[in-house]
Amino acid sequence: MHYQPRNGPWTAVPGERMEPAACAGWVRKTVSLGEATGLVAVFNNGSGTWDNNNGRNYSLGTGDVTVAAGLTGVGDPCGSGPGPDPDPTNNAEVYYFTKTRNWTATRIHYQNGDLWSTTEPTGNTCVDWGKPTGHTSPEGYRIYSCQWPSPTSGMFPAQLYHRCWIGNWEGEDSRSCWLHEDLADFDTENPIVQKYLIDAYNRFIDMGVDGFRVDTAVHIPRVTWNRRFLPAIQQHATAKFGEKGRDFFVFGEVAAFVNDKWNRGSVNHSAQFFTWKERREYSADDATASLEQYAYEQGMGTGGQPTSRNAFLDGNAYHAPDHSKSSGMNIIDMRMHMNFGDANNAFWNAKDSDDSTNDATYNVTYVDSHDFGPNKSSVRYAGGTDAWAENMSLMWTFRGIPTLYYGSEVEFQAGKPIDCGPTCPLATTGRAYFGDHLAGSVTASDYGVVSSASGAVATTLQKPLVKHVQRLNQIRRAVPALQKGQYSTDGVSGGMAFKRRYTSGSVDSFALVAISGSATFTGVPNGTYRDAVTGDTRVVTGGTLTANPGGQGNARVYVLDLPGNPAPGKVGVDGPYLK
């Protein structure tokens, strides 16, 4: 048992041995809690197999407590009723039922289940069901035929799944082979599979979801997206919700783990490639078309790809974006993500890729995720609070849709391994349960304004990055140019600095943004500018404005007073970074 008395340290992995209890199937452990009022615990068999309550850990009190089949209870399971109140030494007597997990009670040792000795299921297509192989697991257990996925065993019907084993992540076969031993690869060019997938995601659209994150878009040929899945999404969303269904948001993950504009020179494996429609006709057969499209676009190369100015201002003017060549899919900004070891680096790399994306104002931006940190780091981002503040200031004011991985606003699990599979408790990883930090109640008096809070969430809300992101959200909401605007760095000198503008109907919003370091903007419209961070007012008569945020993570957002669109002035209250 691996445990942690409340407000105390965890035991060393894998924990402490439990002993057999008086009744079959149960083991027990006496834990001295000292002044603690309870503990959290996870269990394992000593050989790398864990029960961590599906990542939530088990929360246990004092006295006799039980864990069985994912449920906690009280009392001695080997006795006749609930146990006595905690004794003066404040112990917890923890009982764990091993039979539901096929662990022996005496040795806490995992037993291979008997699934493979049962009657062959009706309709089985897997060859040699349950037949022992000549192989064993690392723990020494016999491996049986059909126990593990295989593309050629018959477990997955050949007419519905690809039969190619592990493919090349940057090859054509990334779209037609399994890419991981437990990820069977659908034959997405098969009409039966296409209908199944379309029917499945239509049910989610019917439920009212706003969009889909596609994990991972690169494993389906772009021509199949453009022919089948994307049009079907749009058609069903508009049929269900009318005109607003056209705003159904689809963005894809294209795992291009490089720091460059194109993924090792391959356009078919680069994120921005998936934002475009096809530009020529291919075979009516989808499988044939996928090969034709791959070969054609690889032959066109990086220099032969379409370009766009949808993300860029024309001087200081906003222009209507041209989405006539858009596929309808947007993307995770993998290049920013890879380069976010430093905010300035992420900014300049993003700018370099935006002309090859149909409309980069829809890029989803983040620093780290459930998979990797910047530069494919295997740990949660640990660049420090100041760097986090700077990253957030950039994401919330630059083009794109800012995204924050849960807990990063308190630097949750910073530096911890993001994932270690079955070899450690989930609680020790970057994917640990965050809900404890959100326990309690919150009352908001306005957007981004907390009037009262209680419980653990009250402490969470006092963290500096929480205050920072609250104010960034307030400023972004008050300045339309920061939400939807195009941008330009023409006439801008300095580091992370840019102009943004959004114009639609009666809305006209123009802003000058500088992050961390000073910047000078030349050739901007004359008029009165008000800083959304400090309230500072500047009257520009010669087309030049200089901003000096003066500190990492700080920013200046000078908004131009325009007829019918007054600058908001100072938004929110000063915090640890925006001041």
CSV table of C-alpha atoms in Angstrom, one decimal, residues 1-2 14 42-53 101-103 108-111 139 420-426:
chain,number,residue,atom,x,y,z
A,1,MET,CA,0.0,0.0,0.0
A,2,HIS,CA,1.4,3.4,-1.0
A,14,PRO,CA,5.8,1.0,-4.2
A,42,VAL,CA,-3.3,3.4,-3.7
A,43,PHE,CA,-2.6,-0.3,-3.9
A,44,ASN,CA,-0.3,-2.4,-6.0
A,45,ASN,CA,0.8,-6.0,-6.4
A,46,GLY,CA,4.5,-5.2,-6.0
A,47,SER,CA,5.1,-5.9,-9.7
A,48,GLY,CA,3.9,-2.8,-11.3
A,49,THR,CA,0.1,-3.2,-11.4
A,50,TRP,CA,-1.8,-0.5,-9.5
A,51,ASP,CA,-5.2,0.2,-8.3
A,52,ASN,CA,-5.4,4.0,-7.9
A,53,ASN,CA,-9.2,4.4,-8.1
A,101,ARG,CA,-8.3,-7.9,-9.0
A,102,ASN,CA,-7.0,-11.5,-9.0
A,103,TRP,CA,-4.3,-10.7,-6.5
A,108,ILE,CA,0.0,-9.5,-2.9
A,109,HIS,CA,1.0,-11.1,-6.3
A,110,TYR,CA,-0.9,-10.6,-9.5
A,111,GLN,CA,-2.5,-13.7,-11.0
A,139,GLU,CA,6.5,-11.0,-14.8
A,420,CYS,CA,4.9,6.6,-16.6
A,421,GLY,CA,2.4,4.0,-17.7
A,422,PRO,CA,1.7,1.3,-15.1
A,423,THR,CA,5.0,1.7,-13.3
A,424,CYS,CA,4.1,4.4,-10.8
A,425,PRO,CA,1.0,5.8,-9.1
A,426,LEU,CA,-0.9,8.4,-11.2
